[in-house]
Coordinates of N, CA and C in Angstrom, one line a residue:
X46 N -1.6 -13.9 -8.6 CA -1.3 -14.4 -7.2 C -1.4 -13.2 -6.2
X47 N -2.1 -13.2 -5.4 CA -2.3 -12.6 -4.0 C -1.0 -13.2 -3.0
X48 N -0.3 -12.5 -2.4 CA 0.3 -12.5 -1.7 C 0.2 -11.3 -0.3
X49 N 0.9 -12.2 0.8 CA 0.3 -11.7 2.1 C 1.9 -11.6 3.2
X50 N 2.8 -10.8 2.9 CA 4.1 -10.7 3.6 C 3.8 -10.3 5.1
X51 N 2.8 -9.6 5.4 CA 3.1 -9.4 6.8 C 1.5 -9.0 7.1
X52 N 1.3 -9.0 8.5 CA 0.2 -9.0 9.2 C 0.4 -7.5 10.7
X53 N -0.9 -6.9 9.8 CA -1.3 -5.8 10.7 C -0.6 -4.4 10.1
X54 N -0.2 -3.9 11.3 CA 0.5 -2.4 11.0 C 1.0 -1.4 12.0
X55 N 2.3 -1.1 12.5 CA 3.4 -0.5 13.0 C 2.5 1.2 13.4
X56 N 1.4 1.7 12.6 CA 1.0 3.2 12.8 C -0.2 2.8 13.3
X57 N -0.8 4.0 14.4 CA -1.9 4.0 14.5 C -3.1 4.9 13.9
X58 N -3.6 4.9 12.8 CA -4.3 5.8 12.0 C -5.4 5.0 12.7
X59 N -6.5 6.0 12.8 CA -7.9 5.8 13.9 C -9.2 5.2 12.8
X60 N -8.6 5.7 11.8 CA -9.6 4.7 10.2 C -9.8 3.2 10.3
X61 N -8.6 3.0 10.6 CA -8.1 1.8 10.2 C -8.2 0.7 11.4
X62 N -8.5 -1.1 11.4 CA -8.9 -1.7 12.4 C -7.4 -2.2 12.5
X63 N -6.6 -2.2 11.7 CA -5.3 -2.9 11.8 C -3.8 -2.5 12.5
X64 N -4.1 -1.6 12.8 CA -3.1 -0.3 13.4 C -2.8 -1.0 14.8
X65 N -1.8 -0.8 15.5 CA -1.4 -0.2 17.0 C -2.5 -0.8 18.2
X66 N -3.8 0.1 17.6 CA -4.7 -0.5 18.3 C -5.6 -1.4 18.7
X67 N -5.2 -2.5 17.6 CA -5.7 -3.6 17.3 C -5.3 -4.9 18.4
X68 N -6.2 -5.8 18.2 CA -5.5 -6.9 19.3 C -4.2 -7.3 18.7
X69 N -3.7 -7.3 17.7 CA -2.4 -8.0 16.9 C -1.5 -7.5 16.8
X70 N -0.3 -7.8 17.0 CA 0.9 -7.0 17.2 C 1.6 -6.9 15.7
X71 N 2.0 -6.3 15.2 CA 2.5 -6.1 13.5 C 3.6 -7.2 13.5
X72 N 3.3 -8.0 12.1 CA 4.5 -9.2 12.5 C 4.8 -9.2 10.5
X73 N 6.2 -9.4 10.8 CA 6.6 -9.8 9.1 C 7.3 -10.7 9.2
X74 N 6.7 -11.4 7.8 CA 7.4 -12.7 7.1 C 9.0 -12.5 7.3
X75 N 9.8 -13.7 6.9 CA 11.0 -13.4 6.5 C 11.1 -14.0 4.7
X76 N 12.0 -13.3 4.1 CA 12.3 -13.5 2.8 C 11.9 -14.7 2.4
X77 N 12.7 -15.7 3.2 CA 13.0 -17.3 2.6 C 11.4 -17.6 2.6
X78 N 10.4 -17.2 3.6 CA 9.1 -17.9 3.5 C 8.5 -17.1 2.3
X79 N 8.5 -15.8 2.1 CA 7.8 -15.6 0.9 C 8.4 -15.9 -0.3
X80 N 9.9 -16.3 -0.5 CA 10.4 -16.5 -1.8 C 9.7 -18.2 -1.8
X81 N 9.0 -19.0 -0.6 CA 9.3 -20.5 -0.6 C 7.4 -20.4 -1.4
X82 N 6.5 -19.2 -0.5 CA 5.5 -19.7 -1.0 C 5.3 -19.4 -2.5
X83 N 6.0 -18.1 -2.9 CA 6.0 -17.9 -4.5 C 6.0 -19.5 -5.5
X84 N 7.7 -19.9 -4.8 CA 7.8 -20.9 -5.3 C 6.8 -22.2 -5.7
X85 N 6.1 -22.7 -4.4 CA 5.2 -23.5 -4.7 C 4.4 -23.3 -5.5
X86 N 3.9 -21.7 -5.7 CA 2.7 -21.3 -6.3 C 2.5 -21.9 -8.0
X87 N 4.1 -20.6 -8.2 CA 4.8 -20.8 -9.5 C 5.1 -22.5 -9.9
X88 N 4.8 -23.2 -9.2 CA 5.0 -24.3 -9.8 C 4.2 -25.0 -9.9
X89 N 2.9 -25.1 -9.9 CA 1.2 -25.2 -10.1 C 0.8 -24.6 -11.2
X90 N 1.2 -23.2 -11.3 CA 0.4 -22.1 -11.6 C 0.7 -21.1 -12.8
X91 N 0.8 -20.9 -13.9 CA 1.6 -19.8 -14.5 C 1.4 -18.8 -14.4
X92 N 1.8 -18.3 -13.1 CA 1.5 -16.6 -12.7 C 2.4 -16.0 -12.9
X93 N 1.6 -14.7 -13.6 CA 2.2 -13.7 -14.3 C 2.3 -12.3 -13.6
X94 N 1.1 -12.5 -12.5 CA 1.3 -11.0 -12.0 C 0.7 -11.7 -10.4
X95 N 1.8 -10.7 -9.9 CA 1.7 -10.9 -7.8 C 1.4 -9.8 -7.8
X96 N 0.1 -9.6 -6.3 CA 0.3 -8.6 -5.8 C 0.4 -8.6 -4.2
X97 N 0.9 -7.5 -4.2 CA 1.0 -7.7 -2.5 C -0.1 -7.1 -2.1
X98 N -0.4 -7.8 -0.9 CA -1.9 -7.0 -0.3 C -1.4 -6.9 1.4
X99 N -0.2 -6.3 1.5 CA 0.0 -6.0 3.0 C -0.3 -4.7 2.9
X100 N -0.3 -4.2 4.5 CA -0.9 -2.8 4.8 C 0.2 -1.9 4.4
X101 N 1.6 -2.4 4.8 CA 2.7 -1.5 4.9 C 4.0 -2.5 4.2
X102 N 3.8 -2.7 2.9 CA 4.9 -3.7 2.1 C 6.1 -2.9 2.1
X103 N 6.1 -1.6 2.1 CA 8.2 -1.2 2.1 C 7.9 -0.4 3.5
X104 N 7.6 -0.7 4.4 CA 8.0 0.1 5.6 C 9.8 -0.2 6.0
X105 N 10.4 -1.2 5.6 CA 11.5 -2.0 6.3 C 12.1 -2.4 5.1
X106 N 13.3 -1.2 4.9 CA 13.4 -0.6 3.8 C 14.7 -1.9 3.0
X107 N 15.0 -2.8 4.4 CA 16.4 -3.6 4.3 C 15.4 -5.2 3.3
X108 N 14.4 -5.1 4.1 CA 14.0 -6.2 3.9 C 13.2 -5.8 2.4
X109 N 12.7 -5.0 1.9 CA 11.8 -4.7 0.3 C 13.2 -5.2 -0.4
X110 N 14.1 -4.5 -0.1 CA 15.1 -4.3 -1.0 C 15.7 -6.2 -1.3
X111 N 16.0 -7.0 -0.1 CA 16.4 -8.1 0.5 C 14.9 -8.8 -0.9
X112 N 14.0 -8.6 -0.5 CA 13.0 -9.9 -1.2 C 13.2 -9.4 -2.8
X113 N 13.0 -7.9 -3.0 CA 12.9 -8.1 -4.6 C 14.1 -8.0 -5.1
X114 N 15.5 -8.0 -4.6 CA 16.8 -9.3 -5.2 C 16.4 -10.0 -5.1
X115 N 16.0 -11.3 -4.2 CA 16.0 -12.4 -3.9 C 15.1 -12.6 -5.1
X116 N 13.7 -12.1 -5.8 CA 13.0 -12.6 -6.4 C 13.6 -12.5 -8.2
X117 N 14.7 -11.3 -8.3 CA 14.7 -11.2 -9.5 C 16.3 -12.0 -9.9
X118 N 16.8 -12.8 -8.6 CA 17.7 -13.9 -8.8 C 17.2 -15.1 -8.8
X119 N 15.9 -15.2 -8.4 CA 15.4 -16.6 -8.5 C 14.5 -16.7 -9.4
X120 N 13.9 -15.6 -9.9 CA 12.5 -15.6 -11.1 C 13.0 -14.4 -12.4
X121 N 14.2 -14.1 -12.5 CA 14.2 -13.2 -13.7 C 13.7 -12.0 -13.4
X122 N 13.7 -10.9 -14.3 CA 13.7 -9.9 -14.1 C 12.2 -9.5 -15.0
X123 N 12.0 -10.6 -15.9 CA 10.8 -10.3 -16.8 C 9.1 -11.3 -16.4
X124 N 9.3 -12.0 -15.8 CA 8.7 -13.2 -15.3 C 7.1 -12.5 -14.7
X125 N 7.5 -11.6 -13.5 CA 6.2 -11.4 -13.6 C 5.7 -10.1 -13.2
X126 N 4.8 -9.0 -13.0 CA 4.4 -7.8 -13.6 C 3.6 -7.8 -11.5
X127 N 4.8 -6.8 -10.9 CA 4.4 -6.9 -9.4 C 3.5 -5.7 -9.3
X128 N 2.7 -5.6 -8.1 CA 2.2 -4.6 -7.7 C 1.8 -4.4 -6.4
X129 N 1.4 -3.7 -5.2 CA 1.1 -3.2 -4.0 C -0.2 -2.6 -3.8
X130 N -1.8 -3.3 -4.7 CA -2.8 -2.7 -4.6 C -3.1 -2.1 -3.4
X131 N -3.2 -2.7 -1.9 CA -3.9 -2.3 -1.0 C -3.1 -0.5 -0.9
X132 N -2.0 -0.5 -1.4 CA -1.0 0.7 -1.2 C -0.1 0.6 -0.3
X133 N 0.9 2.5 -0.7 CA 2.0 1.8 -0.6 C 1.9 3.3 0.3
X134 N 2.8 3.2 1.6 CA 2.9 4.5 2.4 C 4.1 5.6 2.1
X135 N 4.1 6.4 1.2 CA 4.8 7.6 0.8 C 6.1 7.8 1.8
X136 N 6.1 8.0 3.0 CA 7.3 8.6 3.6 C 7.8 7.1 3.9
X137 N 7.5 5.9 3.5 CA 8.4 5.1 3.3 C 9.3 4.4 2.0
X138 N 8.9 5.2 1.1 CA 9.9 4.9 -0.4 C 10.6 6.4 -0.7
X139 N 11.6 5.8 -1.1 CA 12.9 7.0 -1.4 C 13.6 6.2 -3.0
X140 N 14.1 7.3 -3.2 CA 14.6 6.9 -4.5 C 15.2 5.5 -4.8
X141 N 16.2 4.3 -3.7 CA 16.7 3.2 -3.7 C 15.0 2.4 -4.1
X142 N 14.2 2.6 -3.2 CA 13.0 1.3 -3.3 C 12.4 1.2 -4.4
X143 N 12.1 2.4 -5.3 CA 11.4 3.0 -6.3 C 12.2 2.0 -7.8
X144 N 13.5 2.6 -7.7 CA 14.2 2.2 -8.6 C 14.2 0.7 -8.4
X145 N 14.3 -0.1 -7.4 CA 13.9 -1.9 -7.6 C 13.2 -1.9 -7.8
X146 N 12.0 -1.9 -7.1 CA 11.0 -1.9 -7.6 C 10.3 -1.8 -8.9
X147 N 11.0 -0.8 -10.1 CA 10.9 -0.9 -11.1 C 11.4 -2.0 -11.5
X148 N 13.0 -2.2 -11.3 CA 13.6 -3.4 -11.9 C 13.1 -4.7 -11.7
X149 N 12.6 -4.7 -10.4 CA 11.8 -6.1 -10.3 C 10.5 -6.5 -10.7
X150 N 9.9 -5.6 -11.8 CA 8.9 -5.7 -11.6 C 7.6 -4.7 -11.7
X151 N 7.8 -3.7 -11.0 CA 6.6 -3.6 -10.7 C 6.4 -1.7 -11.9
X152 N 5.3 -1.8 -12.5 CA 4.9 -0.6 -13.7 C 4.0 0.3 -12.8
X153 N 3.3 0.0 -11.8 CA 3.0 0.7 -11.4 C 3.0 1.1 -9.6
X154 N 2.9 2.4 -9.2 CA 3.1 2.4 -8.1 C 1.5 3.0 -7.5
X155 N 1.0 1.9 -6.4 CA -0.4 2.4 -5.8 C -0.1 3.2 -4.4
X156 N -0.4 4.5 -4.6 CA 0.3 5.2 -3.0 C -1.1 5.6 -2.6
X157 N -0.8 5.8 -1.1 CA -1.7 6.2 -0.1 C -1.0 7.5 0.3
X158 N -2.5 8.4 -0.4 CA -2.2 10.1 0.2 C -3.0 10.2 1.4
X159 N -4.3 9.3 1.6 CA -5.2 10.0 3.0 C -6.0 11.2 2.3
X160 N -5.7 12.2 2.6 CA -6.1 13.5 2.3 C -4.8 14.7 2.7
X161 N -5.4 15.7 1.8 CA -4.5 16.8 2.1 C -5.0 17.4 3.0
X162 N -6.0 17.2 3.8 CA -6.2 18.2 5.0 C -6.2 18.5 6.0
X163 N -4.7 19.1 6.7 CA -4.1 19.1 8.1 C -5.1 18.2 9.6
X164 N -6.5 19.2 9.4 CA -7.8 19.0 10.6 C -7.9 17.3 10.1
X165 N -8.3 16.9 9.2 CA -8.5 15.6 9.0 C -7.7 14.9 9.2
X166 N -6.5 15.4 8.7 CA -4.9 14.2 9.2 C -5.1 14.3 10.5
X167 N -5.2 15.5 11.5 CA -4.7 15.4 12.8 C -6.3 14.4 13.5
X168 N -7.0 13.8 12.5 CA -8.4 13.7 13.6 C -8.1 11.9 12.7
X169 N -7.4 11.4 12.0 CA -6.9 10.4 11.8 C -5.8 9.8 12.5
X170 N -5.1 10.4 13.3 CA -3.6 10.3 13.9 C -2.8 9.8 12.6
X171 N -2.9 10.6 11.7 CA -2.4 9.9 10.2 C -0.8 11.3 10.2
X172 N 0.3 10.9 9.9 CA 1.1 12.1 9.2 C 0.6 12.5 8.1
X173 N 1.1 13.8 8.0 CA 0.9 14.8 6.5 C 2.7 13.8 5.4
X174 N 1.3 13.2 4.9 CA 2.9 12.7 3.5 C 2.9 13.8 2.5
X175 N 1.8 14.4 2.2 CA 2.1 15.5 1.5 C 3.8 15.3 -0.1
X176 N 4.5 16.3 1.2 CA 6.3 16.3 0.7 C 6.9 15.4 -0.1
X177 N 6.0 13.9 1.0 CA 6.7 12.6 0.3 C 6.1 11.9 -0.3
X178 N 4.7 11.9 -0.7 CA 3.7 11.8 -1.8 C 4.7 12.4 -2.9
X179 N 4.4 13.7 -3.5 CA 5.1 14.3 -4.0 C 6.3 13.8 -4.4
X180 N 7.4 13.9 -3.7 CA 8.7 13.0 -4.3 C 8.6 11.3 -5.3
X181 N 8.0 10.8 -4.6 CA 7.4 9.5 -5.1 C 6.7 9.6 -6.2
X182 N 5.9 10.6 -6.4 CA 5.4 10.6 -7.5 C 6.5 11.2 -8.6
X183 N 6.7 12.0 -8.3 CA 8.4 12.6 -9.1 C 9.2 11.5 -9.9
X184 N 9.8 10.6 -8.5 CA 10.5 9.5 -8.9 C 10.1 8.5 -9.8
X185 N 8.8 8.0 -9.5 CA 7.7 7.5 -10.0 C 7.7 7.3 -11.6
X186 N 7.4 8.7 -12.0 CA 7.1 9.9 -13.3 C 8.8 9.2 -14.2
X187 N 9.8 9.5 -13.2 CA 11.2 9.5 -14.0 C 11.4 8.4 -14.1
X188 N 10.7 7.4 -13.4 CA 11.3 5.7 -13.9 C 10.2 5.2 -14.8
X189 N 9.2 6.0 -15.7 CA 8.7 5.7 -16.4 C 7.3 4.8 -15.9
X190 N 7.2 5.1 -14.5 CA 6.1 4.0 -14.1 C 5.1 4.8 -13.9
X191 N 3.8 4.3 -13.9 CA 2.7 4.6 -13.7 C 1.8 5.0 -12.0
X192 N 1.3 5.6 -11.7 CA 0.8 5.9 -10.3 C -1.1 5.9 -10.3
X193 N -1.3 5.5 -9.1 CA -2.8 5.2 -8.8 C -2.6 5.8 -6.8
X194 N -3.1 7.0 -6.6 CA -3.0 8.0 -5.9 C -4.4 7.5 -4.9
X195 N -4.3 7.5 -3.5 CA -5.5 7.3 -3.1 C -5.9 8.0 -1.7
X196 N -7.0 8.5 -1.8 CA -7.6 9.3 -0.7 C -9.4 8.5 -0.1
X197 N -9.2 9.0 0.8 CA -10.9 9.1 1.7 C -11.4 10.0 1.6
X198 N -12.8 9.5 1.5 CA -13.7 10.3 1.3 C -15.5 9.7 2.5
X199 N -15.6 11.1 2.9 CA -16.8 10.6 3.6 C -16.3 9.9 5.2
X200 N -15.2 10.5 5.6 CA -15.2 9.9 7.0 C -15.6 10.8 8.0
X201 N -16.1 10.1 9.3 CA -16.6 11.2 9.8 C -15.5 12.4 10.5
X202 N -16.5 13.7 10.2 CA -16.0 14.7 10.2 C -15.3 15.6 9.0
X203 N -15.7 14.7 7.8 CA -14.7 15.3 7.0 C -16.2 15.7 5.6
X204 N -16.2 16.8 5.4 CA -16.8 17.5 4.3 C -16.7 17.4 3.2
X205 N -17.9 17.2 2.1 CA -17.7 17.3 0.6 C -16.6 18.5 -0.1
X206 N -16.5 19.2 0.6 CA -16.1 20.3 0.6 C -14.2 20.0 0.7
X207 N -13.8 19.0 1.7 CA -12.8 18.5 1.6 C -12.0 17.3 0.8
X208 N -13.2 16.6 0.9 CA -12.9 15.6 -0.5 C -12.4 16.2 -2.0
X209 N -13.2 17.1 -2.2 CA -13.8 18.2 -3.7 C -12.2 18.4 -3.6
X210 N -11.6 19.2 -2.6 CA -10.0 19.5 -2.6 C -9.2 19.0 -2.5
X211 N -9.3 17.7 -2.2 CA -8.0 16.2 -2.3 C -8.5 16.2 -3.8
X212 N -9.5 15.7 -4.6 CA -9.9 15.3 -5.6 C -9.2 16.6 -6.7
X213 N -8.9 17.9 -6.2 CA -8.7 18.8 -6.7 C -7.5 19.1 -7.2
X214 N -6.4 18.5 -6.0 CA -5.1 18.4 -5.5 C -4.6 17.1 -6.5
X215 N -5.2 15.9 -6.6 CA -4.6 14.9 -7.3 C -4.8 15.4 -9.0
X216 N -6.1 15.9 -8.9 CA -6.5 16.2 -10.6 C -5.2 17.0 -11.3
X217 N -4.3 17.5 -10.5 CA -3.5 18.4 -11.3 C -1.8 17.5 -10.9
X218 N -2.0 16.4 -11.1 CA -1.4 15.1 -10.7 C -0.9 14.1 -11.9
X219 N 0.0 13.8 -12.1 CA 0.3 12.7 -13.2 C -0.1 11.1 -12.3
X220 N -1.3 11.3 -12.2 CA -1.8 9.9 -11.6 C -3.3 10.0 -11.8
X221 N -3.6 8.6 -11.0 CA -4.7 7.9 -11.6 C -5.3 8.4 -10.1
X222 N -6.8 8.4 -9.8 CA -7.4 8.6 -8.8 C -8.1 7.9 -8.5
X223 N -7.6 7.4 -6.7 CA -8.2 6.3 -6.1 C -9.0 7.2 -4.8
X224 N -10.8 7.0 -5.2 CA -11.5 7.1 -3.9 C -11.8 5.6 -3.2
X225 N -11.2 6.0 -2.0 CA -11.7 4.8 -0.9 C -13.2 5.6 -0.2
X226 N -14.1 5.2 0.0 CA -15.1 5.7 0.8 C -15.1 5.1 1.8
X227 N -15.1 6.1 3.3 CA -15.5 5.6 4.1 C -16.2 4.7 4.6
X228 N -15.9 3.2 5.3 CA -16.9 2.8 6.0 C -16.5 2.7 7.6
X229 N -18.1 2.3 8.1 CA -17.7 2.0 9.6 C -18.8 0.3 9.6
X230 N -17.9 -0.1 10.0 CA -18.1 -1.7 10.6 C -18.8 -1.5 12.3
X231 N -20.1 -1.6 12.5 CA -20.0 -2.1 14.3 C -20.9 -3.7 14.3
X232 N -20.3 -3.7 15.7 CA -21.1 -4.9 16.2 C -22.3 -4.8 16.9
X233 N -23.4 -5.0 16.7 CA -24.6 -4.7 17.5 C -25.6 -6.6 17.9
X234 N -25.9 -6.6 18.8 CA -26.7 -8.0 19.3 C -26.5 -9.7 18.3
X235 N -24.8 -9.3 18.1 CA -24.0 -10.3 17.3 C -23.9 -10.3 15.8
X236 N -24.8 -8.9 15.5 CA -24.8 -9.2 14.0 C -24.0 -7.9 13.8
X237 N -23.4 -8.2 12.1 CA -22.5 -7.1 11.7 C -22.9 -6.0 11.0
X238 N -23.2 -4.7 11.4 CA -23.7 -3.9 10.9 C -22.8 -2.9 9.7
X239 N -22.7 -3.1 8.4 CA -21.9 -2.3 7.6 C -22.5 -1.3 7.0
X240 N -22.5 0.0 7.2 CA -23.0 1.2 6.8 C -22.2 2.5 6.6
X241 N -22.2 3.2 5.4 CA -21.7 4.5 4.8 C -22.0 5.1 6.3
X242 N -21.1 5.9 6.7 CA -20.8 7.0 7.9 C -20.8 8.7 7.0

């Protein structure tokens, strides 16, 4: 099951079409609607593994904690095998989310590093998670869960040369390595032009 908790995103990273700058203003579900559509699902469906595909699933640290109770009082604690493909933002998990998170569920953690390279962060309007990559991965490591680490590659302005060193930075990493490749989307005489940058 794909699931969809919230729409858009609270940061402006200049990569990204969903951010700040977007026409959409960042909006989240409340619990009872995603525990209701689980429900219906689960009751169709024998699903064994959810994933979330929001941009920012633990930014709102009351409410992660609020749904995965809610889900491991209404669906057990063994039922189904969660995860956060699109990823998960580093300086927003601390040791409390990590540790539910496991309990509810979920073996692995998919985190968004970006890149380690200050010029690139600052030409993304992206923070350096760096610190809190790291921690998360730590915690990660000690709850026995698994990690899938992910960076860009190929955006503009940013060098083989700087990828090679994110790629260099994770390799000495108890994780799995996720390259996103840059794209850029434009609009040109109504048709949609998608091409490597």
């Amino acid at each position: 099951m794909v699931l969809v908790t919230s729409r858009g995103c609270p940061m402006s990273c200049s990569y990204c079409s969903l951010g700040t700058h977007s026409f959409f203003p960042y909006r989240q579900r409340t619990v009872d609607s995603v525990i209701r559509e689980i429900e219906t699902v689960t009751s169709q469906f024998d699903i064994r593994f959810i994933d979330f595909e929001d941009e920012n699933l633990s930014l709102n640290k009351t409410w992660i904690l609020d749904l995965l109770q809610r889900m491991r009082n209404q669906f057990g604690t063994e039922r189904f095998e969660l995860r956060a493909m699109n990823g998960l933002f580093p300086l927003s998990l601390d040791d409390d989310i990590i540790a539910t998170m496991k309990a509810g569920g979920f073996k692995t953690l998919n985190l968004s590093l970006g890149s380690t390279c200050p010029k690139q962060l600052k030409r993304w309007q992206r923070p350096n998670v760096i610190e809190a990559f790291e921690k998360a991965l730590a915690t990660t490591s000690r709850n026995g869960m698994n990690a899938v680490s992910y960076i860009i590659g190929g955006a503009p302005g940013q060098t083989p040369a700087q990828t090679l060193s994110d790629l260099g930075y994770l390799a000495e990493k108890r994780t799995l390595i996720g390259l996103s490749i840059f794209l850029s989307i434009t609009w040109e005489h109504g048709l949609c032009d998608t091409s490597r940058t």
